[in-house]
Short mmCIF file of C-alpha atoms in Angstrom, two decimals:
data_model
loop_
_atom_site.label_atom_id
_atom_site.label_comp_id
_atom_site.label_asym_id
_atom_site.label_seq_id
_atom_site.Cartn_x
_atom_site.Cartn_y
_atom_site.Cartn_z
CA UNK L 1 -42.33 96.77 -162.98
CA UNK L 2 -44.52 94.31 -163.81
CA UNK L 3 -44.21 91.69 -166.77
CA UNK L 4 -47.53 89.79 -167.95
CA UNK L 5 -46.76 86.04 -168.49
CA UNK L 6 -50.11 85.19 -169.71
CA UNK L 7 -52.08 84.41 -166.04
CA UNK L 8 -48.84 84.51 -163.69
CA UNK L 9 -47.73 87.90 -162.74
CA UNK L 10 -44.53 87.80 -160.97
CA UNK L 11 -43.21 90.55 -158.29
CA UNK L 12 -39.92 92.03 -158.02
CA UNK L 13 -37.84 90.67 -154.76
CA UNK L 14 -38.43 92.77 -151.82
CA UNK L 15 -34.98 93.05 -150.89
CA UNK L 16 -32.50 94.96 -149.75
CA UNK L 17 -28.42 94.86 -149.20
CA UNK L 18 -26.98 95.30 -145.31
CA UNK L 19 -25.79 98.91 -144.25
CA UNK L 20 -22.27 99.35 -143.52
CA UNK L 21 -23.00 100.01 -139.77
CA UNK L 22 -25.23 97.03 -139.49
CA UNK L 23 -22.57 94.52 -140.96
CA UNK L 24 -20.30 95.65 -138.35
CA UNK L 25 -22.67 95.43 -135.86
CA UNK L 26 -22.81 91.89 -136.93
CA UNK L 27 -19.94 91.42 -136.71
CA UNK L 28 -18.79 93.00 -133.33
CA UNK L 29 -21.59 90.94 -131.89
CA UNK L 30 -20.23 87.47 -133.28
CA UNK L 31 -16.41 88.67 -132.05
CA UNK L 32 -17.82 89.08 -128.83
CA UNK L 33 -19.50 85.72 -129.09
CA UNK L 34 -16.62 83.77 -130.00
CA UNK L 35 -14.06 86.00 -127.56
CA UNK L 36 -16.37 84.94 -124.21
CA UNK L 37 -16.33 81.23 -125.62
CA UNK L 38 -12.47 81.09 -125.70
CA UNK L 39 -12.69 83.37 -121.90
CA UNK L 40 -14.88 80.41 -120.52
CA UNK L 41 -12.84 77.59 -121.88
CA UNK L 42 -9.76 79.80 -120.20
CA UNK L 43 -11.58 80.21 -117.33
CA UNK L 44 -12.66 76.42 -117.30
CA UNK L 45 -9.25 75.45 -117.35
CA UNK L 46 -7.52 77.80 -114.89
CA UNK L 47 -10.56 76.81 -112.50
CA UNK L 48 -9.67 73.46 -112.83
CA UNK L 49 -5.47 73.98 -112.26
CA UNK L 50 -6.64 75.80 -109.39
CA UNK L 51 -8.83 73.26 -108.29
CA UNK L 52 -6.52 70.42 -108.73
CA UNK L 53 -3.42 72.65 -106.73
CA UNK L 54 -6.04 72.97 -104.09
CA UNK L 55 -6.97 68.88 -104.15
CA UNK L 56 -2.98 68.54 -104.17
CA UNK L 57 -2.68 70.70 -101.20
CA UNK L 58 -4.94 69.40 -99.02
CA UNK L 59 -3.61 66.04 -100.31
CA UNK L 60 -0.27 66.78 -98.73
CA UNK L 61 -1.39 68.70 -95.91
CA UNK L 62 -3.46 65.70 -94.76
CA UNK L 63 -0.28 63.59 -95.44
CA UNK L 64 1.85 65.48 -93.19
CA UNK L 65 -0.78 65.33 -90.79
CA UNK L 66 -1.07 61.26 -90.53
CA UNK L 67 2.68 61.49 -89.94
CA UNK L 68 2.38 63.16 -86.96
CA UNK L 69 -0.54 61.29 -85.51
CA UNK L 70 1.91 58.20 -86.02
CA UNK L 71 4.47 59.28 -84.40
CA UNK L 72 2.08 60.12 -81.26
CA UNK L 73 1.03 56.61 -81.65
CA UNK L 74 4.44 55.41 -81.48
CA UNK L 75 5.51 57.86 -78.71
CA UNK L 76 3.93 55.69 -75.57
CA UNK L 77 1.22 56.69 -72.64
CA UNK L 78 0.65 59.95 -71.28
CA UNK L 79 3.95 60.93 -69.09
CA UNK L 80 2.34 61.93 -65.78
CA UNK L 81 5.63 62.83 -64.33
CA UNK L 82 6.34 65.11 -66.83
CA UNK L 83 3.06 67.23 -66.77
CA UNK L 84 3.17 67.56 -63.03
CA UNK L 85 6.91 68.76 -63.12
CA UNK L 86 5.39 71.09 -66.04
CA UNK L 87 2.14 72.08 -63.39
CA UNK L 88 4.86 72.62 -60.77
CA UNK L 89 7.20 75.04 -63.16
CA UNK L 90 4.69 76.83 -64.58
CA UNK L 91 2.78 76.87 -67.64
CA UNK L 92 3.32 80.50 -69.12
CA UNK L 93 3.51 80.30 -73.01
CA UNK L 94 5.89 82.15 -75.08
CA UNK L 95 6.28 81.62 -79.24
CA UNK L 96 3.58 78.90 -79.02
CA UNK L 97 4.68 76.33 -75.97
CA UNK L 98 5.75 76.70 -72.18
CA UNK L 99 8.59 79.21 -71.04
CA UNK L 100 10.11 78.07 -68.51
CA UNK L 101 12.19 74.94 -68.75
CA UNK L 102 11.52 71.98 -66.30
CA UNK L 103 15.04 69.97 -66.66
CA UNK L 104 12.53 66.99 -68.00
CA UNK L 105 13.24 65.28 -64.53
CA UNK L 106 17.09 65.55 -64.35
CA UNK L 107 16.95 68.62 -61.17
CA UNK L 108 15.23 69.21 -57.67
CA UNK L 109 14.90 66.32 -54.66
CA UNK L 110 12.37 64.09 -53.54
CA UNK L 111 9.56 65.38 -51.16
CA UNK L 112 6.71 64.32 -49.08
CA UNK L 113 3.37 66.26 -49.70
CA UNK L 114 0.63 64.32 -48.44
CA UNK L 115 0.91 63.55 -44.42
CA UNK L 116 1.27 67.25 -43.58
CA UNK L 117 3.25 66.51 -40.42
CA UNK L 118 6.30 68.94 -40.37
CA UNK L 119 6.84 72.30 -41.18
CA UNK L 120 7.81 71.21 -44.79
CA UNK L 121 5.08 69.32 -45.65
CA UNK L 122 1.29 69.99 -46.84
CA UNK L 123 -1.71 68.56 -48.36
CA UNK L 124 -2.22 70.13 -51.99
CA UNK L 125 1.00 69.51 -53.68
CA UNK L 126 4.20 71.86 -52.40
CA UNK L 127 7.35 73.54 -53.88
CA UNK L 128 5.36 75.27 -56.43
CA UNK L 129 7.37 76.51 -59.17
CA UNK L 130 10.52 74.52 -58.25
CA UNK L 131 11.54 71.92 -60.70
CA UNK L 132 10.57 67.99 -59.70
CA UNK L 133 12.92 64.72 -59.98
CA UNK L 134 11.25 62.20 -62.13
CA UNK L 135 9.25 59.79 -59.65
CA UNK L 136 8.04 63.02 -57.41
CA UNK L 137 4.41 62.37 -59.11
CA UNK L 138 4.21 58.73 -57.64
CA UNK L 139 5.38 60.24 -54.23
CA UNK L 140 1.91 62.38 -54.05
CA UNK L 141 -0.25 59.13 -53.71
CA UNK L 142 1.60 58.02 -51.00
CA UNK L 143 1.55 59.06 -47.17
CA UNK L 144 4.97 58.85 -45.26
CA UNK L 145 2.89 59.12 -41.76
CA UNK L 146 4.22 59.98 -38.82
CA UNK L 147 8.00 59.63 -39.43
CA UNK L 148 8.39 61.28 -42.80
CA UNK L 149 9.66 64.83 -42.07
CA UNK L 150 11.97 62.55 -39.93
CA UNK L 151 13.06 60.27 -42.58
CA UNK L 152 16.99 60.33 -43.04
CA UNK L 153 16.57 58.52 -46.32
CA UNK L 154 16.21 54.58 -47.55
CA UNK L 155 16.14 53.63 -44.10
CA UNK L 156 15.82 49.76 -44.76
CA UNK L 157 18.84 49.50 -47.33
CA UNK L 158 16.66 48.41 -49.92
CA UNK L 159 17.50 51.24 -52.85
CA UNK L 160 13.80 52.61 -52.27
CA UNK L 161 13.14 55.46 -50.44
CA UNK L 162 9.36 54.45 -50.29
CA UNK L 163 10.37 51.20 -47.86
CA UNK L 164 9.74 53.29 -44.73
CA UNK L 165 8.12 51.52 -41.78
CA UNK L 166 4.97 53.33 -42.11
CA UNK L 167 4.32 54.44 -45.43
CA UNK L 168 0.55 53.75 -46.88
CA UNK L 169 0.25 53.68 -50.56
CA UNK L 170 -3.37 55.96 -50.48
CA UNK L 171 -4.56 54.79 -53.98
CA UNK L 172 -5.59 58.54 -54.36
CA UNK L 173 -3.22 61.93 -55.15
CA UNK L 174 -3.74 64.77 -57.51
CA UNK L 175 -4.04 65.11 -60.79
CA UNK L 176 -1.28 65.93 -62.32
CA UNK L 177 -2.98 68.38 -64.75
CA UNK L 178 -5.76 70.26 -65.79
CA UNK L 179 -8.12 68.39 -67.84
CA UNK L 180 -10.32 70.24 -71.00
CA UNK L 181 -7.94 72.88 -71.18
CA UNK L 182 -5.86 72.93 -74.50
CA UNK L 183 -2.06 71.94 -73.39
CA UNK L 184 0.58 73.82 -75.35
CA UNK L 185 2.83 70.53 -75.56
CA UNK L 186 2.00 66.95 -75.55
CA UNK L 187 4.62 64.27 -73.00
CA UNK L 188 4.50 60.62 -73.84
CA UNK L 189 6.70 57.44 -72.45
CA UNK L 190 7.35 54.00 -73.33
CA UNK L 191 8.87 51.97 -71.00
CA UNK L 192 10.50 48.66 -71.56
CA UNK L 193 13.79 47.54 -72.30
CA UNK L 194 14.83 51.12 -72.99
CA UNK L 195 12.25 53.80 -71.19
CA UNK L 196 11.89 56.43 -74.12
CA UNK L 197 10.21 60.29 -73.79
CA UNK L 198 8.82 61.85 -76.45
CA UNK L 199 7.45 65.17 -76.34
CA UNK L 200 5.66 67.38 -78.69
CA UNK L 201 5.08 71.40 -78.86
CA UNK L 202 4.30 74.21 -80.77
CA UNK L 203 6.42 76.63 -81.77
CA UNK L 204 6.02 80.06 -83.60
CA UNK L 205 8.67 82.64 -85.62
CA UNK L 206 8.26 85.60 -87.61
CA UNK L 207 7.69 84.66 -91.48
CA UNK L 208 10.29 86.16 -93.32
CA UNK L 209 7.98 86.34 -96.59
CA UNK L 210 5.64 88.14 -94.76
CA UNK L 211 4.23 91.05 -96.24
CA UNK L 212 5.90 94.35 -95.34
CA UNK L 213 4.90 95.57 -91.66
CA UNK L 214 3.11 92.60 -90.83
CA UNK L 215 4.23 91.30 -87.29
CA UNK L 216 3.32 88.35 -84.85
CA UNK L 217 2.49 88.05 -81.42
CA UNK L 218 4.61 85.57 -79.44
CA UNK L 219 2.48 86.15 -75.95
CA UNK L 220 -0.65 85.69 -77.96
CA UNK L 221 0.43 83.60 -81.15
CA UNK L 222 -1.39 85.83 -83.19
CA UNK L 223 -0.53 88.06 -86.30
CA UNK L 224 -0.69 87.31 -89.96
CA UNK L 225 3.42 87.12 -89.70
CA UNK L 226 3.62 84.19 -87.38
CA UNK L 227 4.74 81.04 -88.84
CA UNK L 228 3.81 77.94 -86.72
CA UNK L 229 5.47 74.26 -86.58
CA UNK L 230 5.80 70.81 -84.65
CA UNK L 231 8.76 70.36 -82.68
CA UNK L 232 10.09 67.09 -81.41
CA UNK L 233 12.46 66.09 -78.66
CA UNK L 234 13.14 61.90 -77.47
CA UNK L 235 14.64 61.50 -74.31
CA UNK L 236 16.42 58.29 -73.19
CA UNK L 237 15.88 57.17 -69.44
CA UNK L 238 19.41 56.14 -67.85
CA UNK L 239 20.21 54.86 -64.18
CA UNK L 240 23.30 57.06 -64.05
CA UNK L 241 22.85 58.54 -60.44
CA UNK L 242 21.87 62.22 -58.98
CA UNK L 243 25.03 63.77 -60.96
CA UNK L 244 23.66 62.38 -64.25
CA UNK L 245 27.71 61.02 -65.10
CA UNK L 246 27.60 57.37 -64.01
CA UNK L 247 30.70 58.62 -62.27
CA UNK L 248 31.26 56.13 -59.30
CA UNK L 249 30.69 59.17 -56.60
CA UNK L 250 27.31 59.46 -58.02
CA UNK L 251 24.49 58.68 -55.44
CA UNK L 252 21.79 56.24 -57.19
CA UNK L 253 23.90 54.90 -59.58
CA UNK L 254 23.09 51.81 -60.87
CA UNK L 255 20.43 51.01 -58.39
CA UNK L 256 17.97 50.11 -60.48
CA UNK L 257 15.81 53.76 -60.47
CA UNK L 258 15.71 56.02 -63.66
CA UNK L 259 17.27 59.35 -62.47
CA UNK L 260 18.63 61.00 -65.55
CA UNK L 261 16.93 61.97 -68.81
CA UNK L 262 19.64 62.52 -71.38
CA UNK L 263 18.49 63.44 -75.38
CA UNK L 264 18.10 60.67 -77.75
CA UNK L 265 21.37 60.17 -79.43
CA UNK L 266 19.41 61.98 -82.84
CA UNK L 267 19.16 65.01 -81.40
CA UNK L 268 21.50 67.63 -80.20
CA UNK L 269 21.69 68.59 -76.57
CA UNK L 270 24.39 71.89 -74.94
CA UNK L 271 24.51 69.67 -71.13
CA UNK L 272 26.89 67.35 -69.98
CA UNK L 273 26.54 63.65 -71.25
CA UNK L 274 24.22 65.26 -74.03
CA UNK L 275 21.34 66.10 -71.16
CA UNK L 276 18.72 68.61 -72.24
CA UNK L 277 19.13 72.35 -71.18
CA UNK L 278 16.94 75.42 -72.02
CA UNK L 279 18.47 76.12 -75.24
CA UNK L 280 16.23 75.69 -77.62
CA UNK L 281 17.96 73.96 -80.46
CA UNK L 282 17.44 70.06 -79.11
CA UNK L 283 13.95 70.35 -80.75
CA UNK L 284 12.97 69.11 -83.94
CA UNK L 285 10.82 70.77 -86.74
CA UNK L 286 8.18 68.08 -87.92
CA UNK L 287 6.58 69.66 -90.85
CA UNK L 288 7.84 71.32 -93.64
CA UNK L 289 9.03 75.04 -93.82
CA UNK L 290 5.59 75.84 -96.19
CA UNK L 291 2.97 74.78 -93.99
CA UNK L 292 1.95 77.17 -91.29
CA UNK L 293 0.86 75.33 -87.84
CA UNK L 294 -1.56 78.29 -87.00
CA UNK L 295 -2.88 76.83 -83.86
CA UNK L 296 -2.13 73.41 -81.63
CA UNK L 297 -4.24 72.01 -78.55
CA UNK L 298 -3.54 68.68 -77.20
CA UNK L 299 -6.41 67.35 -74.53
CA UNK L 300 -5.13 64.14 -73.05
CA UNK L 301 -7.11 61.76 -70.67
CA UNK L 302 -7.54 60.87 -67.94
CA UNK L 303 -6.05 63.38 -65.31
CA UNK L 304 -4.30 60.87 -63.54
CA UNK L 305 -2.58 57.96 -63.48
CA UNK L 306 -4.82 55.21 -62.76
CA UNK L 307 -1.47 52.69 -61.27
CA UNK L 308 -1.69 55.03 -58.60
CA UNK L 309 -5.35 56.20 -58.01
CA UNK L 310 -6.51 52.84 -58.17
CA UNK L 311 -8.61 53.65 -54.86
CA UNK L 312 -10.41 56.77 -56.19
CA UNK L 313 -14.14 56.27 -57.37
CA UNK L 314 -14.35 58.14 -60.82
CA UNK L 315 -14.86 55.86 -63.56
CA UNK L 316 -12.85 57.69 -65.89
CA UNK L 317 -9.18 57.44 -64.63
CA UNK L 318 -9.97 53.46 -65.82
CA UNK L 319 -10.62 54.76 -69.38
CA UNK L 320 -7.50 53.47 -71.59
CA UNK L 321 -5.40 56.33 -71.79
CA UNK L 322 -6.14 59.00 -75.07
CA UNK L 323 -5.27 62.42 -76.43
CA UNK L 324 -7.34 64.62 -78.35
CA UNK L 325 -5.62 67.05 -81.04
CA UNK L 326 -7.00 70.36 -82.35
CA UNK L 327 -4.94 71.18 -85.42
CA UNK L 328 -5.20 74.20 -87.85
CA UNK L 329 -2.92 74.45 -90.82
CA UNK L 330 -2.31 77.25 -93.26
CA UNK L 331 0.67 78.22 -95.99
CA UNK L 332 3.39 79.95 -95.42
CA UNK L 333 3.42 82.98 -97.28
CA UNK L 334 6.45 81.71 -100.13
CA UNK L 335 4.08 79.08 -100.89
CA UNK L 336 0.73 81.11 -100.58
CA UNK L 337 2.67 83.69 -103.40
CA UNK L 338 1.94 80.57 -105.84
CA UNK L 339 -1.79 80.20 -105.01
CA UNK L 340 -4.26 82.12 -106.70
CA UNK L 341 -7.13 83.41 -104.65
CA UNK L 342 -7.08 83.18 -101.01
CA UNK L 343 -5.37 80.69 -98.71
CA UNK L 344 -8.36 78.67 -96.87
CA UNK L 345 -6.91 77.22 -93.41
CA UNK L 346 -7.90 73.52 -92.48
CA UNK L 347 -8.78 72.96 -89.79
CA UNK L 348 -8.73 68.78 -87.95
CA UNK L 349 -9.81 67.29 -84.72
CA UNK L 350 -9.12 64.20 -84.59
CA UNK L 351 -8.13 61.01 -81.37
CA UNK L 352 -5.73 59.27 -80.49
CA UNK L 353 -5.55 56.40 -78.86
CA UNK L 354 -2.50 55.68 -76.46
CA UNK L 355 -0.74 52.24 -75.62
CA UNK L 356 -0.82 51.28 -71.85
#
């Protein structure tokens, strides 16, 4: 319809109202709209709780692991004595660190292994698997000569069995372990006023929160069931003589020598005079009961001690003593039941620099 208003002529609107189906199309659209805002701001902050859990983890995990590294730093040099009275024993592995216990220097007698004179003597090291008295490592650098299968003990009275008429101190001997190969448990000493061991290992068990039929390996360490730690043990040096009682029959007492290795008055030892047997309670857990130690190498350096093989021509004995750690840490699975998403290991390498 069209009405004249003299020379304007005006149209009718061309309009029309919304259908039923397209107002709710309109409207479904905007719901979905405003229903994936709120989902991203959800999602936004759920990302960022899981973020900051994860920043908290690794906060604590790298916590944990700067404790440890100090108390390697406080522990002393690399115990040479030790590792070759572990390379002597044996070094099969069992739940995470060596089987067979060495008696940390408390068992076994004195030999000779360098002159080769006598039926009971040879060249490369001897007694193989037999456990060593502490001091048996300094005995390999030196050469007892012509007399030594003959020797009927401190022949000169002075309290040291190395004051034989012809004994040579070479300079050179064997190492005392395999360097570049990961080591299953790290020995340090301090000497001083009180001559301190500390030793390290791994250690595995069967997680309890594991998930049903999940098992672990103890020859391999391997299986999504193990559950790893640090263990600790100190040992205090005392000059209580070959029966380890300071009993006045005792040969060696008080002669000046270290001969018996008894646990550090913190930790619980099953022997006489609190000395250190195979049971395996004495040692410590370091880290807490949630954090998984998945996997452990220690690489200390040099092979030798260089006191002794101060005659031997490779440069690096001379290098200041050090121990490289390989570390990989995980959750144990309570704790990994609070994480969402999956459990990312962490992996550290990091040195360690040992006193003299």
């Amino acid at each position: 319809m069209k009405r004249d208003t003299g020379n304007n002529t005006i149209k009718p609107f061309n309009t029309r109202a919304f259908s039923l189906i397209e107002m709710v199309v309109s409207i479904t659209l905007f719901a979905i709209i405003i229903i994936a805002a709120f989902e991203t701001m959800g999602s936004i902050g759920i990302l960022r709780t899981q973020v900051s859990s994860r920043l908290d983890l690794n906060s604590e995990l790298y916590g944990a692991m700067e404790k440890f590294v100090e108390l390697i730093k406080t522990g002393g040099d690399i115990d040479y004595e030790e590792y070759w009275n572990r390379k002597a024993v044996g070094t099969t592995t069992m739940s995470g660190h060596y089987q067979d216990f060495t008696g940390f220097g408390n068992n076994g007698t004195q030999y000779f292994c360098v002159s080769g004179n006598g039926t009971s003597m040879g060249t490369g090291g001897c007694l193989t698997g037999t456990k060593q008295r502490f001091g048996e490592y300094r005995q390999q650098f030196i050469d007892y000569n012509s007399n030594a299968n003959g020797d009927l003990g401190d022949e000169n009275g002075d309290g040291n069995i190395r004051g034989d008429d012809d004994d040579e101190d070479l300079g050179m001997g064997p190492s005392a372990f395999t360097g570049g190969i990961g080591m299953k448990e790290l020995y340090l000493i301090k000497k001083g006023i009180k001559t301190e061991r500390t030793y390290f290992r791994w250690t595995l068990k069967t997680d309890i929160n594991a998930p049903p039929g999940a098992t672990c390996n103890f020859t391999t360490g391997s299986g999504v069931a193990c559950l790893g730690n640090i263990q600790i043990l100190k040992l205090t040096g005392r000059d209580l003589g070959l029966s380890h009682s300071g009993a006045s029959y005792s040969t060696g007492r008080y002669d000046g020598i270290i001969d018996t290795w008894e646990c550090n008055t913190d930790y619980i030892c099953t022997g006489a005079n609190n000395l250190p047997t195979a049971a395996e309670s004495k040692w410590v857990d370091i880290f807490p009961e949630w954090i998984n130690v998945k996997g452990l190498g220690f690489y200390p350096y040099p092979e030798k001690d260089f006191r002794y093989a101060w005659k031997e021509t490779d440069d690096t004995l001379v290098l200041n003593s050090y121990v490289k750690i390989r570390l990989t840490l995980g959750l144990a699975w309570e704790k990994r039941k609070t994480i969402k998403g999956p459990a990312a290991n962490m992996t550290i390498s990091t040195t360690v620099n040992l006193p003299k």
